[in-house]
Short mmCIF file of C-alpha atoms and ligand atoms in Angstrom, two decimals:
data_model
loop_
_atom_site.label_atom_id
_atom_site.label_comp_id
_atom_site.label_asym_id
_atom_site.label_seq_id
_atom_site.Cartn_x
_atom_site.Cartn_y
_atom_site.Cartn_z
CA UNK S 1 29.57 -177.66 -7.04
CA UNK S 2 27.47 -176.15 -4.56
CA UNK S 3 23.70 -176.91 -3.94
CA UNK S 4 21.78 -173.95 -5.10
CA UNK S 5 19.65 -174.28 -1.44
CA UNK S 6 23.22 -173.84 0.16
CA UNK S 7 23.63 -170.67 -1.85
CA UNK S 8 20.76 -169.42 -0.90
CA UNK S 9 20.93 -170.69 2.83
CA UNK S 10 24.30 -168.31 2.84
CA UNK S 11 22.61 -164.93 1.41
CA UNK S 12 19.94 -165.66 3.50
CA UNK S 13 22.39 -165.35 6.34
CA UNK S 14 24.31 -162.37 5.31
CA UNK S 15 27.19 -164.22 3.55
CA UNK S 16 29.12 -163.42 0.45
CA UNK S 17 28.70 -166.11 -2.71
CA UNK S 18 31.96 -166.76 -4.61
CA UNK S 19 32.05 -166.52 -8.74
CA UNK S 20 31.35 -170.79 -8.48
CA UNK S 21 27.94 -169.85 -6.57
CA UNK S 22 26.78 -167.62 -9.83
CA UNK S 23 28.16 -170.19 -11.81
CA UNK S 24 26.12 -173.09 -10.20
CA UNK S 25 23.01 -170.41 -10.41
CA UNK S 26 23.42 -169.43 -14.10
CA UNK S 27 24.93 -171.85 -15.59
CA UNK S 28 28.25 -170.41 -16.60
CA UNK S 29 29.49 -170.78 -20.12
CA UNK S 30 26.55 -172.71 -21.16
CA UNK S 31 26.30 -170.69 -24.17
CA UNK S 32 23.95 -171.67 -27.10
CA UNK S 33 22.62 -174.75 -24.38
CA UNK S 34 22.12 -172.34 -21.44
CA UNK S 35 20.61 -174.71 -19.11
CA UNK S 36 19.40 -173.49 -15.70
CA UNK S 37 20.41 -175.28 -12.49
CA UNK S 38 18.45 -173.11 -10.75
CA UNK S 39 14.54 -173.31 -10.56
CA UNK S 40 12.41 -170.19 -10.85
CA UNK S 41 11.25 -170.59 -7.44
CA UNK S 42 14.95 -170.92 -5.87
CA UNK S 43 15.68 -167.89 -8.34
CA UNK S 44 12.84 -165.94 -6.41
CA UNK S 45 14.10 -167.08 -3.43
CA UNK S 46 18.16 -166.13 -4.08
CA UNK S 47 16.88 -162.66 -5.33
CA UNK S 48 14.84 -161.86 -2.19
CA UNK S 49 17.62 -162.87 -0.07
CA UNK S 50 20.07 -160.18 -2.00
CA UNK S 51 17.17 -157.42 -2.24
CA UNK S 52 17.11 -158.15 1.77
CA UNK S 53 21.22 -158.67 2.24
CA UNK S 54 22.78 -157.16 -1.08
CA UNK S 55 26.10 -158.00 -3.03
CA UNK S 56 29.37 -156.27 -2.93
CA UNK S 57 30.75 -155.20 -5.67
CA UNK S 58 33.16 -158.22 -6.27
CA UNK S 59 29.86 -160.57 -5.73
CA UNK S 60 27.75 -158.11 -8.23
CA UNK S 61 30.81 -158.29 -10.38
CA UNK S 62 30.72 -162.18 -10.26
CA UNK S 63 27.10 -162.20 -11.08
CA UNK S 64 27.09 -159.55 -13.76
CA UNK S 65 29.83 -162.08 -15.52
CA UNK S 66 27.72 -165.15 -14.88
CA UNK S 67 24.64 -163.56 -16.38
CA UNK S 68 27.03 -162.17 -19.43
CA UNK S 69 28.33 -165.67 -20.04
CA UNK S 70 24.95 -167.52 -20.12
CA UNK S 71 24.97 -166.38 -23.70
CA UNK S 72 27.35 -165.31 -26.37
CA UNK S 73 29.29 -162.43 -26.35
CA UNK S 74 30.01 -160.20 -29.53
CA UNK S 75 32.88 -160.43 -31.06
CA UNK S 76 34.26 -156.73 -32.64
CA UNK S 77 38.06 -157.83 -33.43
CA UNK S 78 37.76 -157.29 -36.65
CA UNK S 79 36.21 -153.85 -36.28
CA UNK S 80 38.83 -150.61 -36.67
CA UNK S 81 36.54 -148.49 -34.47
CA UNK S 82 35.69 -148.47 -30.57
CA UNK S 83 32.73 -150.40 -29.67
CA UNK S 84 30.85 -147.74 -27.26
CA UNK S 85 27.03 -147.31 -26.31
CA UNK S 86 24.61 -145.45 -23.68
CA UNK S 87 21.89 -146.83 -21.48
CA UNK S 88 19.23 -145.06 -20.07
CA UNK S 89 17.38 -145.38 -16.72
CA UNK S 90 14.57 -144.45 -18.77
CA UNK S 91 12.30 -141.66 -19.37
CA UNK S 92 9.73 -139.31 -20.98
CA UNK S 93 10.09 -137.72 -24.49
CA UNK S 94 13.58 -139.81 -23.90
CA UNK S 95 14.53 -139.29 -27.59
CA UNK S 96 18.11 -138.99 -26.98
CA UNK S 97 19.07 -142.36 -28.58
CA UNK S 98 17.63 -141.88 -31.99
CA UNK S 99 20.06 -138.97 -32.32
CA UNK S 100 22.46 -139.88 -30.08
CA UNK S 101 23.51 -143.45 -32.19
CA UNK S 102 24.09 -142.33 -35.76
CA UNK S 103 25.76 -139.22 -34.17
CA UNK S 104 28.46 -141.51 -32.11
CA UNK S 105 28.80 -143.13 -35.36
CA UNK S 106 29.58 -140.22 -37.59
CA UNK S 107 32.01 -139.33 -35.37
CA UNK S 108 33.92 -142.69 -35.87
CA UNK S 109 32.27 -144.87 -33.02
CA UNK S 110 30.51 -147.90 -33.54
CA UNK S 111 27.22 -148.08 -31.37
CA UNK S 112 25.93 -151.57 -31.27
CA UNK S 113 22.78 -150.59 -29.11
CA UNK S 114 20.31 -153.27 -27.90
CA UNK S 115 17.74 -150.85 -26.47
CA UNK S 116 14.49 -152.09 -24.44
CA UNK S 117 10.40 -151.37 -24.79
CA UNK S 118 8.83 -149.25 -22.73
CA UNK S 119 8.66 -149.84 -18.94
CA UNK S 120 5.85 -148.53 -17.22
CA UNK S 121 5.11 -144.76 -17.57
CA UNK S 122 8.88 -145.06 -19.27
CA UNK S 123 8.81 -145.24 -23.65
CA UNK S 124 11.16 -147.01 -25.40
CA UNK S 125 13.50 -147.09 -27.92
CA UNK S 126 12.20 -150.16 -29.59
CA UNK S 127 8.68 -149.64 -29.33
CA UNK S 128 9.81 -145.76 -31.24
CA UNK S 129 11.36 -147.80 -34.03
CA UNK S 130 8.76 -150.09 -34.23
CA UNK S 131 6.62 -146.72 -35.46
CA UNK S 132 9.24 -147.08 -38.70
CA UNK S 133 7.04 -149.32 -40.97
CA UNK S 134 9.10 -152.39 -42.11
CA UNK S 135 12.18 -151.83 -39.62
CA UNK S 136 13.29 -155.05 -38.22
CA UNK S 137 13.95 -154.25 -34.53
CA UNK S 138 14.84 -158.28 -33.87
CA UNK S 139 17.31 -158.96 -36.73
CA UNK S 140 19.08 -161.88 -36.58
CA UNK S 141 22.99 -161.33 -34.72
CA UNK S 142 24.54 -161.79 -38.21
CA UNK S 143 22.99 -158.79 -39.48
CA UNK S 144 22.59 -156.84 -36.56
CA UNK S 145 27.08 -157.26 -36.61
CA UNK S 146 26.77 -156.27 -40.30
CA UNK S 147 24.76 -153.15 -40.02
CA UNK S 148 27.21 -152.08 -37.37
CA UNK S 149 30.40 -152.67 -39.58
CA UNK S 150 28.66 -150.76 -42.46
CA UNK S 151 27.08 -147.83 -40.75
CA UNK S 152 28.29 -148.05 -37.69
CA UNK S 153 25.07 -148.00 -35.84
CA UNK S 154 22.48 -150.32 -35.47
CA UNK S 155 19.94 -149.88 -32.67
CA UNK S 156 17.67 -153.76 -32.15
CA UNK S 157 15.76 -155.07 -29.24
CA UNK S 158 17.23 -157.69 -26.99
CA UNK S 159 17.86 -161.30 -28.03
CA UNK S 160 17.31 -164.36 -26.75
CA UNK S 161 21.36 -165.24 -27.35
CA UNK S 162 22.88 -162.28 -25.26
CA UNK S 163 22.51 -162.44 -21.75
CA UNK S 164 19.75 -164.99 -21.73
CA UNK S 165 19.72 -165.88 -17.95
CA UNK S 166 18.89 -162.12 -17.34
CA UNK S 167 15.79 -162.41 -19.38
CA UNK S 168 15.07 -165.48 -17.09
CA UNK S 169 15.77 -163.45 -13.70
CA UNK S 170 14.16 -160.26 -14.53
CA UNK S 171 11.08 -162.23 -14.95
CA UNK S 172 11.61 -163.82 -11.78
CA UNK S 173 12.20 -160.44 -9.74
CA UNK S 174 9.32 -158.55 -11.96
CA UNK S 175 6.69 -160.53 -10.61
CA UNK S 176 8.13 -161.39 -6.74
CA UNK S 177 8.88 -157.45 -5.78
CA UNK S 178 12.84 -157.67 -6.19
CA UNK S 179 13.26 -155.24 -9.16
CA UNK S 180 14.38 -152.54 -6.62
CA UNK S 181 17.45 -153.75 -6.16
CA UNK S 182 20.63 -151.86 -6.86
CA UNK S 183 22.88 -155.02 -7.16
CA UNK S 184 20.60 -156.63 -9.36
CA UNK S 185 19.71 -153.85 -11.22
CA UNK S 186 23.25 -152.95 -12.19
CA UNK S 187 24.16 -156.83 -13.04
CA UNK S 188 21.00 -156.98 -15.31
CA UNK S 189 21.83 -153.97 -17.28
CA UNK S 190 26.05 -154.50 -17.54
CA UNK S 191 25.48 -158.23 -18.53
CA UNK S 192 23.39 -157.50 -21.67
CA UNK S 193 26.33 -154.40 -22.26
CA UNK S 194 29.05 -157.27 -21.96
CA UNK S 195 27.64 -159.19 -24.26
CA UNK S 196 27.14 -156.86 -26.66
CA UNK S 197 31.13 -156.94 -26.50
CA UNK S 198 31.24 -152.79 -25.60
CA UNK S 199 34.93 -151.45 -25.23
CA UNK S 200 32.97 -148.23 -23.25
CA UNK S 201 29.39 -147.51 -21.73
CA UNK S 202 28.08 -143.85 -20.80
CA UNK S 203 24.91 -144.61 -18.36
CA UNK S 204 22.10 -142.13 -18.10
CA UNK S 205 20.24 -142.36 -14.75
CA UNK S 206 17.58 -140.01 -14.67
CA UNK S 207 16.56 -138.09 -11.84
CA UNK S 208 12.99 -136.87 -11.03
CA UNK S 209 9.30 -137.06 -11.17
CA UNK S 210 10.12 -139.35 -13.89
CA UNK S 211 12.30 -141.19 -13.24
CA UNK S 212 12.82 -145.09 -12.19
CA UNK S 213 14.98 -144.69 -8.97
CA UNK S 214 12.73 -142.50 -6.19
CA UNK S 215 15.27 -139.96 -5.05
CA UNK S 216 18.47 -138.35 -6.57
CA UNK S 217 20.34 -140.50 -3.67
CA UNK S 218 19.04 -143.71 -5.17
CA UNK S 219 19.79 -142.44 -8.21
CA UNK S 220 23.47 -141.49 -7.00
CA UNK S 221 24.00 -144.78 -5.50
CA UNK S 222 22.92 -146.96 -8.69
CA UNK S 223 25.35 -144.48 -11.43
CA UNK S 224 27.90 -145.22 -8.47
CA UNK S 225 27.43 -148.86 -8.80
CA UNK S 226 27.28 -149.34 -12.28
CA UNK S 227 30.37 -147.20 -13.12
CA UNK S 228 32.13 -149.32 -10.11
CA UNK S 229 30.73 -152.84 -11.28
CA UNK S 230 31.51 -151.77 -14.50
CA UNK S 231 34.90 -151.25 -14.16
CA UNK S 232 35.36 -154.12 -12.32
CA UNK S 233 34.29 -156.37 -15.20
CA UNK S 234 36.66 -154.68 -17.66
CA UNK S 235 34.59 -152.17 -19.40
CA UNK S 236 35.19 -148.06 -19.37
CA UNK S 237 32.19 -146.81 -17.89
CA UNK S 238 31.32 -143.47 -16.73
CA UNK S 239 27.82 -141.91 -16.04
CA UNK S 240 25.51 -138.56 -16.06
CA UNK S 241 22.87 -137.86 -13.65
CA UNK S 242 20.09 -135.96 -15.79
CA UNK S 243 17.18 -134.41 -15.06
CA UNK S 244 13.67 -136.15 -15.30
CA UNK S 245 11.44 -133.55 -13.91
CA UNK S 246 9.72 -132.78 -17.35
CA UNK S 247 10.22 -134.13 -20.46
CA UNK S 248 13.11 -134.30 -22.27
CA UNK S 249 11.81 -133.89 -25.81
CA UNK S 250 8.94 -131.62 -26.76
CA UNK S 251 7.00 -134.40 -27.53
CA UNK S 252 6.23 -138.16 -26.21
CA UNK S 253 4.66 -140.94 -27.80
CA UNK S 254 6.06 -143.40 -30.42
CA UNK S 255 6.36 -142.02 -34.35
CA UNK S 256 5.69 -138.55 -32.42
CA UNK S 257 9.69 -139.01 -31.09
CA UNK S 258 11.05 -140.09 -34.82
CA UNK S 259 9.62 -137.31 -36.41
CA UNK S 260 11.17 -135.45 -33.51
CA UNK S 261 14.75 -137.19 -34.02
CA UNK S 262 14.74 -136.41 -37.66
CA UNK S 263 13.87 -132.77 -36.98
CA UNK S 264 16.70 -132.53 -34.75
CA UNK S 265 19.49 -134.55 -36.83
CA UNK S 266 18.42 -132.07 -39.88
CA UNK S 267 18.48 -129.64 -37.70
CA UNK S 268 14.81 -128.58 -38.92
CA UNK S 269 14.59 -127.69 -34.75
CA UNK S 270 16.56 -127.64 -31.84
CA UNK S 271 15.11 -128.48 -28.83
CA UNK S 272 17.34 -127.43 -26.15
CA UNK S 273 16.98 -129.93 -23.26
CA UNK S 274 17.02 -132.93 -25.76
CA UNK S 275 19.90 -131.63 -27.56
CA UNK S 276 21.92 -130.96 -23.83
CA UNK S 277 21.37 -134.13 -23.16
CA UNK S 278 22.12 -135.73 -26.12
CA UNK S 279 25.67 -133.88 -26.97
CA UNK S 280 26.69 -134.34 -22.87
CA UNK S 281 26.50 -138.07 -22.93
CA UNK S 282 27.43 -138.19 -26.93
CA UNK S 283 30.81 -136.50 -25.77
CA UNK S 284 31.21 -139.03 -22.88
CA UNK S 285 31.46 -141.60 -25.00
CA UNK S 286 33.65 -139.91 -27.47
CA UNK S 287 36.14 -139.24 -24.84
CA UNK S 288 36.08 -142.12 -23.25
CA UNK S 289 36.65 -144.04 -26.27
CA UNK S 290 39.22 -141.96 -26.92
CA UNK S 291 37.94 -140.77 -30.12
CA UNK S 292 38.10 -137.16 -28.67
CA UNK S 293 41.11 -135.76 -26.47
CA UNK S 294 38.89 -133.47 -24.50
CA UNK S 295 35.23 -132.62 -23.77
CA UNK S 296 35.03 -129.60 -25.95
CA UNK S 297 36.95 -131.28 -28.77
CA UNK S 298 34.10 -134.05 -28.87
CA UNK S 299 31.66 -131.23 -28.62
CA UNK S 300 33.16 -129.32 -31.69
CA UNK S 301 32.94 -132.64 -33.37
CA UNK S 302 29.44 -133.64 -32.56
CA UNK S 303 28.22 -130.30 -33.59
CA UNK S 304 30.36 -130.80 -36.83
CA UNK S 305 28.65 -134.29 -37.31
CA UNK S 306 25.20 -132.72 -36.61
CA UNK S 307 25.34 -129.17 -38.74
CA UNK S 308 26.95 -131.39 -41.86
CA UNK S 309 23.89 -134.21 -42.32
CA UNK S 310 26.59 -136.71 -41.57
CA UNK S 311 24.43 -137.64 -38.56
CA UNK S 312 21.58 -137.63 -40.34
CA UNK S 313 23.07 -139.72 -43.18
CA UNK S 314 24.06 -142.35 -40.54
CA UNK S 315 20.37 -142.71 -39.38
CA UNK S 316 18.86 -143.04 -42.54
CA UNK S 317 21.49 -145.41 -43.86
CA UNK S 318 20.33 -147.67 -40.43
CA UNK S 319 16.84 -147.26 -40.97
CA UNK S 320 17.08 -148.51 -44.69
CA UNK S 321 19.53 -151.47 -43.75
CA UNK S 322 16.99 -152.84 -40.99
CA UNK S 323 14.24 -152.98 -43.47
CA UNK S 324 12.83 -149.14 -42.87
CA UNK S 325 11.91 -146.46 -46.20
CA UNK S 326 14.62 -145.57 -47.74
CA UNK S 327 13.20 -141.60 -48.01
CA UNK S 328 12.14 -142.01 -44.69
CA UNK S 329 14.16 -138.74 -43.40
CA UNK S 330 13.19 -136.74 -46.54
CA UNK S 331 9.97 -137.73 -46.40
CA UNK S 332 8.94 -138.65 -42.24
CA UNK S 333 5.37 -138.01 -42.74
CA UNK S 334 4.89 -140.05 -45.56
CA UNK S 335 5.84 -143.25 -43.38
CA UNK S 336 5.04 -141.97 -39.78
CA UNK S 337 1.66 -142.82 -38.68
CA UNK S 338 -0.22 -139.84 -36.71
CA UNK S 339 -3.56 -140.20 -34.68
CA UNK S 340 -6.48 -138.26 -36.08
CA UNK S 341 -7.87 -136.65 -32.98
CA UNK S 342 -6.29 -133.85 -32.23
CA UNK S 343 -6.80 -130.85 -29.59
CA UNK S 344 -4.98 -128.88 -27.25
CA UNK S 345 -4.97 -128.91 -23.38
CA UNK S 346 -5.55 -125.33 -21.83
CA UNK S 347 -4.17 -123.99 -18.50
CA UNK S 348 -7.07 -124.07 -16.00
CA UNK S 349 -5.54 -120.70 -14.50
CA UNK S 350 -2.79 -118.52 -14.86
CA UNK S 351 0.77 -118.29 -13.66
CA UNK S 352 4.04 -120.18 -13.53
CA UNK S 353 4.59 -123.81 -14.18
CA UNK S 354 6.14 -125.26 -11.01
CA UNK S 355 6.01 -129.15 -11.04
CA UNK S 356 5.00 -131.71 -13.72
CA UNK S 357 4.66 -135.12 -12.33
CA UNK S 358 6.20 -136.65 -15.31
CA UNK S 359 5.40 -140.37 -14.56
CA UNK S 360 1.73 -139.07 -14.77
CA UNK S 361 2.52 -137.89 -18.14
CA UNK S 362 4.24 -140.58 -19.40
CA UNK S 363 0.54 -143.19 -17.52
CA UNK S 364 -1.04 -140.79 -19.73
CA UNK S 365 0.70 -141.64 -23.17
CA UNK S 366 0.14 -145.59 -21.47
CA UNK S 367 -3.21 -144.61 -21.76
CA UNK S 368 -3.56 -143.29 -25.07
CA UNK S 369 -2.55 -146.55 -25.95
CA UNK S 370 0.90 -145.59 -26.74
CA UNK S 371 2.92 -148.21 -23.92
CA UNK S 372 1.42 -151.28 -22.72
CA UNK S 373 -0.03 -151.84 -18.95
CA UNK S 374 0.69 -155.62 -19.73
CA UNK S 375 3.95 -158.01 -21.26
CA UNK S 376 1.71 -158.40 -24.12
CA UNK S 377 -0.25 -155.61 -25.16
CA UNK S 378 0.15 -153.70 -28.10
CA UNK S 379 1.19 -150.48 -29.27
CA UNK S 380 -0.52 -147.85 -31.16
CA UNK S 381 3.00 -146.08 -32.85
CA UNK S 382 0.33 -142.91 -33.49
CA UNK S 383 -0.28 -141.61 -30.73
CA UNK S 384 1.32 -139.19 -27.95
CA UNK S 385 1.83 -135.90 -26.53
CA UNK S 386 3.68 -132.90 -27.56
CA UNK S 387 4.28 -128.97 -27.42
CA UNK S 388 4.34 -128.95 -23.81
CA UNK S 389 4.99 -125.97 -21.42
CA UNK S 390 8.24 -126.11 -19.71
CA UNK S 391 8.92 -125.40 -16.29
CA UNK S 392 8.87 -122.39 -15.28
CA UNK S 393 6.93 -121.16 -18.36
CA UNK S 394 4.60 -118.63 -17.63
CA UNK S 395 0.89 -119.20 -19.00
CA UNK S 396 -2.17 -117.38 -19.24
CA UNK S 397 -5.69 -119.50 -18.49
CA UNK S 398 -6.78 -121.07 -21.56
CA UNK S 399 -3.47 -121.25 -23.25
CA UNK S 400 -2.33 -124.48 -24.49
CA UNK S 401 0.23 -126.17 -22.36
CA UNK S 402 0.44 -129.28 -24.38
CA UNK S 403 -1.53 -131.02 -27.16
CA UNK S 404 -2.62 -134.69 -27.86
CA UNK S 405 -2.91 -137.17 -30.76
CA UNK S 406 -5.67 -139.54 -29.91
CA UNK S 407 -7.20 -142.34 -31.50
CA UNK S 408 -10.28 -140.78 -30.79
CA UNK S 409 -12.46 -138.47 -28.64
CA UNK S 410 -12.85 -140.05 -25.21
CA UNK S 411 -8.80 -140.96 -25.26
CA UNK S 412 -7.95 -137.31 -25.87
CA UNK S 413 -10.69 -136.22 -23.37
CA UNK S 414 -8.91 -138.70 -20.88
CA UNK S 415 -5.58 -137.05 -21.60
CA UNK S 416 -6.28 -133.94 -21.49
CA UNK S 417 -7.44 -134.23 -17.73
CA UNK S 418 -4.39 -136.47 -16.77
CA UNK S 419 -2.22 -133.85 -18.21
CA UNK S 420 -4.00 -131.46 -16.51
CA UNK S 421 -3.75 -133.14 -13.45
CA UNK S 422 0.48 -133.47 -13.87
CA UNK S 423 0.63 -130.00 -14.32
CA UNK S 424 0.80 -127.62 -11.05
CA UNK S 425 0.75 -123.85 -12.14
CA UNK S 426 1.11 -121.61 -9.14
CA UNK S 427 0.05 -117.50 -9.31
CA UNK S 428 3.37 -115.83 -9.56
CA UNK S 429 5.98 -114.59 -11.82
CA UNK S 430 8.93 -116.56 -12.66
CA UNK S 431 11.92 -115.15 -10.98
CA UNK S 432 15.83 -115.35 -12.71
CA UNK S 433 17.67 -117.92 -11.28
CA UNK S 434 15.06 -120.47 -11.95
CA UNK S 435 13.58 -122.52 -9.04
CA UNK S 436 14.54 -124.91 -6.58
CA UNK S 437 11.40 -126.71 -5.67
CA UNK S 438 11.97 -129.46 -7.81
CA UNK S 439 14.29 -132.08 -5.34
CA UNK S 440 16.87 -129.17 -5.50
CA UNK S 441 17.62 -129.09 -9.06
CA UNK S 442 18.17 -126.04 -11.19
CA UNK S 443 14.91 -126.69 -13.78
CA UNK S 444 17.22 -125.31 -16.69
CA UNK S 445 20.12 -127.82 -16.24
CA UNK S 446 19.89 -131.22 -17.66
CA UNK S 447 22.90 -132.54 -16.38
CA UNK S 448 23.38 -132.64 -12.88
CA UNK S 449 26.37 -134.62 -11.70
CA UNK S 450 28.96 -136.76 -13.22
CA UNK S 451 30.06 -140.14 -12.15
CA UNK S 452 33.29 -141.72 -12.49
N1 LIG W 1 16.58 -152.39 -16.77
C1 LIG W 1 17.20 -153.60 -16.87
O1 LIG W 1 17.67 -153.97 -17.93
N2 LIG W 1 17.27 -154.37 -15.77
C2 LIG W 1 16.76 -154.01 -14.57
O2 LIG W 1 16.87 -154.75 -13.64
C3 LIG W 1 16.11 -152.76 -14.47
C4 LIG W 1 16.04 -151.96 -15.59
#
């Protein structure tokens, strides 16, 4: 076996590893006694020399496998139904996966999602379930598998027996500036979908003032890697470029976006942008798991799913089986916590909305207390933003173009001048044909380009 300073020494230089080199780095196979051969600091090392030098895609496909087999991998023989799920880049008022899983599954996919907490300005799924009192978002894998044969959903946070050697890199490259990195990046995400055991993957990389990659290039080029890496490790994966310049839901924040999903799967409200993005990559995954012929035909049948409360059976079946109330879609305020101060941010002057710098929007649900700026902070599940002004809306001075659940006065104060502060509102009238000033994009479409 190779000595892990040789590996190095040849990514250093420009060299490609072989599958043995990301064997000898994450310990192959090790399973249940992963043991790393590897120290952090030759970890830091190896992934600076790859942010600098890169991996093709047969190296990012050997390390993707690598990281997959440094823990188990699930095991869905037994299941009569295609094992499919999304992943998102990440976002704000990114509610699509609350609606998105039971509706998968009440079309006759199984969605075994391990989703992630928020990352920076980002929310995320877990830290939205953990606004469900008593939901167990880190059950054990026997009844996470169970869940999924019953309901045919379960969405958990990551565990320490899939993928584990990722865990162990991504805190290496969080704290030594090699995030960035589309390689690693793709590797980190597909591993933890391998070992989930997925038969298909639909990726969501956003694109925006919101979103993780910088430009719609970037953005391009890691969707293009994923769905290539993907492949190359055996699993059907396609992916949507959607739009991240404004939120996607009405609303961001933590038990804000449940009450939202449960709106939406009983069709109480429809909120367009959500719902576009929620049926395009829905009926990705229903085609690609061949549970639907053709696009429209997975359409008809999502809508179908949606309109009948099958959907919204599915979620509440998932929330009751991971420990959540079992009324908790008939009766959402009952369970949800919601901040007590409330008010509404006006326009400072009138016109059109042009730009909203979304990651400032999402720093500003950070700072209501609703992400974390550290690993270990906590969450308040109350708080948020919601009812906000969509591009190209045209507002009056001293309407409201969004409003705020605080804690209490000087955190709603706060917010209300960063959300003033994302929001640019030029004189003008909006024109038909929406704008272009936003990286190119067409404000009113949420999908912008398939990959794959
Ligand atoms: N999400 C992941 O899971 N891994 C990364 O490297 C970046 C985002």
């Amino acid at each position: 076996m190779a000595l892990v300073q040789e590996i190095i020494r040849n990514k250093r230089d420009g060299n490609r590893l072989s599958r043995a080199d990301f064997a000898c780095l994450f310990g192959a196979s090790a399973h249940d006694s992963w043991g790393p051969l590897a120290s952090d600091a030759q970890l830091a090392a190896w992934a600076m020399a790859v942010y600098l030098n890169g991996l093709d895609r047969d190296e990012t496909v050997g390390l993707t496998c690598a990281l997959r087999d440094s823990g188990r991998v699930l095991d869905w023989r037994d299941l009569d139904r295609p094992i499919v799920d999304k992943h998102s880049t990440g976002g704000v008022g990114d509610t699509v996966s609350l609606i998105l899983g039971p509706l998968v599954a009440a079309c006759g996919g199984a969605v075994p999602m391990i989703s992630g907490r928020g990352l920076g300005h980002t929310g995320g799924t877990l830290d939205k379930l953990g606004a469900i009192p008593g939901y167990v978002t880190t059950p054990d894998i026997a009844r996470f598998q169970r869940v999924v044969r019953e309901i045919g959903v379960a969405i958990v946070g990551q565990t320490a027996e899939l993928a584990p050697a990722d865990g162990r890199l991504y805190a290496v490259r969080d704290v030594t500036a090699t995030v960035e990195s589309i390689p690693l990046i793709t590797a980190s995400i597909l591993s933890k979908k391998l070992a989930a055991g997925l038969d298909s993957l639909v990726m969501d990389v956003k694109v925006g003032s919101g979103a993780f990659m910088p430009t719609l290039e970037k953005s391009r080029e890691l969707a293009a890697n994923i769905v290539e890496v993907g492949r190359g490790a055996g699993l059907a994966t396609t992916a949507l470029l959607t739009d991240m310049n404004q939120p996607l839901a009405p609303c961001a924040g933590n038990a804000i976006e449940v009450r939202c999903a449960i709106d939406v799967l009983t069709c109480a409200t429809n909120p367009q942008r959500l719902l576009d993005a929620t049926f395009a990559l829905a009926a990705e995954m229903l085609v690609s798991s061949a549970l639907a012929s053709t696009r429209d035909a997975a359409l008809q049948d999502l809508h179908r799913a949606l309109a009948s409360g099958r959907a919204a059976e599915c979620f509440a079946k998932m929330v009751a089986a991971l420990g959540g109330p079992g009324d908790l879609v008939e009766h959402p305020d009952r369970h949800l916590p919601r901040a007590p101060c409330r008010r509404a941010v006006h326009a400072p002057s009138s016109g059109v909305v042009r730009a909203i710098d979304v990651r400032a929007l999402g720093m500003a649900v950070v700072a209501l207390g609703g992400g974390r700026r550290r690993a270990e902070d906590s969450i308040d599940p109350a708080v948020g933003l919601y009812a906000f002004a969509q591009l190209g809306a045209t507002v009056k001075a001293g309407d409201a173009i969004a409003r705020i659940d605080a804690r209490d006065e000087a955190g709603a104060a706060r917010a209300a001048e960063a959300v003033t502060k994302s929001y640019s509102i030029e004189e003008g009238v909006q024109e038909d044909g929406g704008s272009d000033r936003h990286g190119g994009l067409d404000e009113r479409s949420v999908v912008i380009e398939k990959i794959g």
